Every structure is written in C-alpha cells, then in structure tokens.
Amino acid sequence: MRTKEPVDQKSVHGQFRNVRMTQAGTYLIAHMNLGKVIEYDKDWKAIWSCDAPSVWHATRLKNGNTLISGNQHGFVREINPKGEIVWEVKKGDLPGITINGVHQATRLANGHTVFCNWTAGVKQPDWPAIVQVIEVTPEKKVVWAFREWENPDLGPASCILLLDEPGSAENGDLQR
C-alpha cells in the first residue's frame, strides 16, 4: 500500500499497528507514527481522520463511531464521526489498576469494552504488578481484570481473541 502520508524512513516499527476493512469496504488505519486514525476509500483516498496520539488500534463500531486505543498514552476512546470523544477510559479511571500501554480494544455486544494493557515503561521485574486484560462497563466499572505472570506466564498482552460471542468479524458481527 502506498499513501501520501509521511512515514518515518528511519523506523518502520512505529508506522502502524492495525489495518481494518470496514463494512463499507473502506480501510481504517491506526497510524501510530502520525498520531491519528485515517480512513481510506478503495482508491486509498483519505475520507476521514481523527487525532489519536500514539494510536495502536482502531475499529469501526456498529453505531458508526470508532473505538481507538492510545498505546503509551493509556486510553481507550470512542470517537464519533465528527472526531469528538463520546466515551473514554484513561489512566487513573480504574481504582487499583494502573493503565500503561493500551493496545487492542474490543467492544462486546453488551456494550462492555475489553482491552489489553501492555507493560509500556515498566521494567521487567515489575511486570507481575500489571493487569494484562481488563473488561469495563460503559460506566467504567471493572467487570474482570486478568493478571497471569506465573504458571502459565502469558507475558505482556497486546491482543486477545475472545471466542465466546457468536458471529464473525469479517461479516461485521463483532466489533474488534
């Protein structure tokens, strides 16, 4: 894929993490290096964008909004088509849980959000204090938080595939 967007020629690592095809046949790209999400049409013309510092993941939701995650900025946001934040969980919002680097985020059918909390900026000996995966309600109440650093040591969590909801992402049934 070629775009006219500037890229970091020194390091491809930070260019982008996730590309999603939407139900409309457009491409939603989390441009980490640009600090924004850009939606492209089938001819790779930019048709929508929103600012998102260090964005790691973006998914178009069934309601037309976009769920994004902010990597080391430590947030999960739902953005409306105007680019406005309509819902957010960020550092400091969850008592007893430190949000570090938010990677993949998934919106469940019940409206809850599950997201992966990576170990950004934390030295390896301190990783066991990190909660790796968290489910929150729309009211930002923790449903469950997963921390597993011993047997089995699941390591830092970037992505999770939830298998308990019927449907397929390819058909637009799932919001991930």
Coordinates of C-alpha atoms in Angstrom, one line a residue:
M1 CA 0.0 0.0 0.0
R2 CA 1.2 3.5 -0.8
T3 CA -0.2 6.6 0.8
K4 CA 0.8 10.2 0.5
E5 CA 1.1 10.3 4.3
P6 CA 4.5 11.0 5.7
V7 CA 6.3 8.0 7.1
D8 CA 9.3 7.6 9.3
Q9 CA 12.0 6.4 7.0
K10 CA 14.3 5.5 9.9
S11 CA 12.0 3.0 11.5
V12 CA 9.1 1.1 10.1
H13 CA 8.2 -0.2 13.6
G14 CA 6.1 2.8 14.6
Q15 CA 4.3 3.4 11.3
F16 CA 1.1 1.5 12.1
R17 CA -0.1 -1.5 14.0
N18 CA -3.5 -2.4 12.7
V19 CA -5.5 -2.1 9.5
R20 CA -9.2 -2.9 9.4
M21 CA -11.5 -3.2 6.5
T22 CA -14.9 -1.7 7.4
Q23 CA -18.4 -3.0 6.4
A24 CA -18.4 -0.1 3.8
G25 CA -15.3 -1.5 2.1
T26 CA -13.0 1.3 3.4
Y27 CA -9.7 0.8 5.3
L28 CA -9.3 2.1 8.8
I29 CA -5.6 2.5 9.7
A30 CA -4.2 3.3 13.1
H31 CA -1.2 5.4 12.0
M32 CA 0.9 5.3 15.2
N33 CA 3.7 7.5 13.7
L34 CA 1.2 10.2 12.6
G35 CA -0.8 10.1 15.9
K36 CA -4.1 9.7 14.0
V37 CA -6.6 7.3 12.6
I38 CA -7.2 7.7 8.9
E39 CA -10.0 6.0 6.9
Y40 CA -9.2 5.4 3.2
D41 CA -11.6 4.6 0.4
K42 CA -10.9 1.7 -2.1
D43 CA -8.6 4.0 -4.1
W44 CA -6.6 5.0 -1.0
K45 CA -8.0 8.5 -0.8
A46 CA -8.3 9.7 2.8
I47 CA -12.0 10.2 3.6
W48 CA -12.0 10.6 7.4
S49 CA -9.5 11.1 10.2
C50 CA -9.2 11.9 13.9
D51 CA -6.3 12.8 16.1
A52 CA -5.2 9.9 18.4
P53 CA -1.7 10.2 20.0
S54 CA 0.3 7.0 19.6
V55 CA -2.8 5.2 18.3
W56 CA -2.4 1.4 18.4
H57 CA -5.8 0.1 17.3
A58 CA -9.0 1.3 15.6
T59 CA -12.3 -0.5 15.0
R60 CA -15.4 0.9 13.4
L61 CA -18.3 0.2 15.7
K62 CA -21.9 -0.7 14.6
N63 CA -23.1 2.7 15.7
G64 CA -20.8 4.4 13.3
N65 CA -18.3 5.6 15.9
T66 CA -14.7 4.4 16.1
L67 CA -13.1 2.6 19.1
I68 CA -9.4 3.5 19.4
S69 CA -6.5 2.7 21.8
G70 CA -3.7 5.0 22.7
N71 CA -0.7 2.8 23.4
Q72 CA 1.6 4.5 26.0
H73 CA -0.9 7.4 26.3
G74 CA -3.0 4.9 28.2
F75 CA -6.5 5.4 26.9
V76 CA -9.4 3.7 25.1
R77 CA -11.7 6.1 23.3
E78 CA -14.9 6.0 21.4
I79 CA -14.9 8.8 18.8
N80 CA -17.9 9.9 16.8
P81 CA -17.8 10.8 13.1
K82 CA -17.1 14.5 14.0
G83 CA -13.9 13.4 15.8
E84 CA -15.4 14.1 19.3
I85 CA -14.7 11.8 22.3
V86 CA -18.0 10.3 23.4
W87 CA -16.6 7.8 25.8
E88 CA -13.2 7.2 27.3
V89 CA -11.3 5.1 29.8
K90 CA -7.8 6.5 30.7
K91 CA -5.0 6.4 33.2
G92 CA -6.4 7.0 36.7
D93 CA -10.0 5.9 35.9
L94 CA -9.9 2.4 37.3
P95 CA -9.1 2.3 41.1
G96 CA -6.4 -0.2 41.9
I97 CA -5.5 -0.8 38.2
T98 CA -2.6 1.0 36.5
I99 CA -3.3 1.6 32.9
N100 CA 0.0 1.6 31.0
G101 CA 0.1 0.9 27.2
V102 CA -3.3 0.2 25.8
H103 CA -3.1 -2.0 22.7
Q104 CA -6.1 -3.9 21.3
A105 CA -9.6 -2.9 22.3
T106 CA -12.9 -4.8 21.6
R107 CA -16.5 -3.6 22.1
L108 CA -18.7 -6.5 23.2
A109 CA -22.3 -6.9 22.2
N110 CA -23.4 -6.0 25.8
G111 CA -21.6 -2.6 25.5
H112 CA -18.7 -3.5 27.6
T113 CA -15.1 -2.9 26.4
V114 CA -12.2 -5.3 26.7
F115 CA -8.7 -4.0 26.3
C116 CA -5.1 -5.2 26.6
N117 CA -2.9 -3.3 28.9
W118 CA 0.7 -3.7 27.8
T119 CA 3.8 -3.1 30.0
A120 CA 4.9 0.2 28.5
G121 CA 7.6 1.9 30.5
V122 CA 7.6 -0.8 33.2
K123 CA 10.8 -2.6 34.0
Q124 CA 10.5 -6.4 33.6
P125 CA 10.9 -7.2 37.3
D126 CA 7.8 -5.1 37.9
W127 CA 5.6 -6.7 35.2
P128 CA 3.8 -9.0 37.7
A129 CA 2.0 -5.9 39.1
I130 CA 0.4 -5.2 35.7
V131 CA -3.1 -6.3 34.9
Q132 CA -2.9 -7.6 31.3
V133 CA -6.5 -7.6 30.1
I134 CA -9.5 -5.7 31.5
E135 CA -13.2 -5.6 30.8
V136 CA -15.1 -2.4 31.8
T137 CA -18.7 -1.4 31.6
P138 CA -19.8 1.8 29.8
E139 CA -19.9 3.4 33.3
K140 CA -16.1 2.4 33.7
K141 CA -16.8 -0.3 36.3
V142 CA -14.3 -3.2 36.1
V143 CA -16.1 -6.5 35.3
W144 CA -12.9 -8.5 35.5
A145 CA -9.2 -8.0 35.3
F146 CA -6.8 -10.6 34.2
R147 CA -3.2 -10.8 35.7
E148 CA -1.3 -14.0 34.9
W149 CA 2.5 -13.8 35.2
E150 CA 3.2 -17.2 36.8
N151 CA 2.4 -20.7 35.5
P152 CA 1.4 -20.1 32.8
D153 CA 3.2 -16.8 32.3
L154 CA 1.2 -15.1 29.5
G155 CA 3.7 -12.2 29.2
P156 CA 2.8 -8.7 28.1
A157 CA -0.6 -8.6 26.4
S158 CA -1.0 -6.8 23.1
C159 CA -4.0 -8.7 21.6
I160 CA -6.7 -11.1 22.8
L161 CA -9.2 -13.0 20.7
L162 CA -12.5 -13.5 22.5
L163 CA -14.3 -16.6 21.3
D164 CA -17.5 -16.6 23.4
E165 CA -19.5 -14.2 21.2
P166 CA -21.3 -15.6 18.2
G167 CA -20.6 -14.2 14.8
S168 CA -17.6 -13.3 12.7
A169 CA -15.6 -10.1 12.4
E170 CA -15.4 -10.5 8.7
N171 CA -19.2 -10.2 8.4
G172 CA -19.4 -7.2 10.8
D173 CA -21.0 -9.2 13.6
L174 CA -18.1 -8.5 16.0
Q175 CA -16.6 -5.1 17.0
R176 CA -12.9 -5.9 17.1

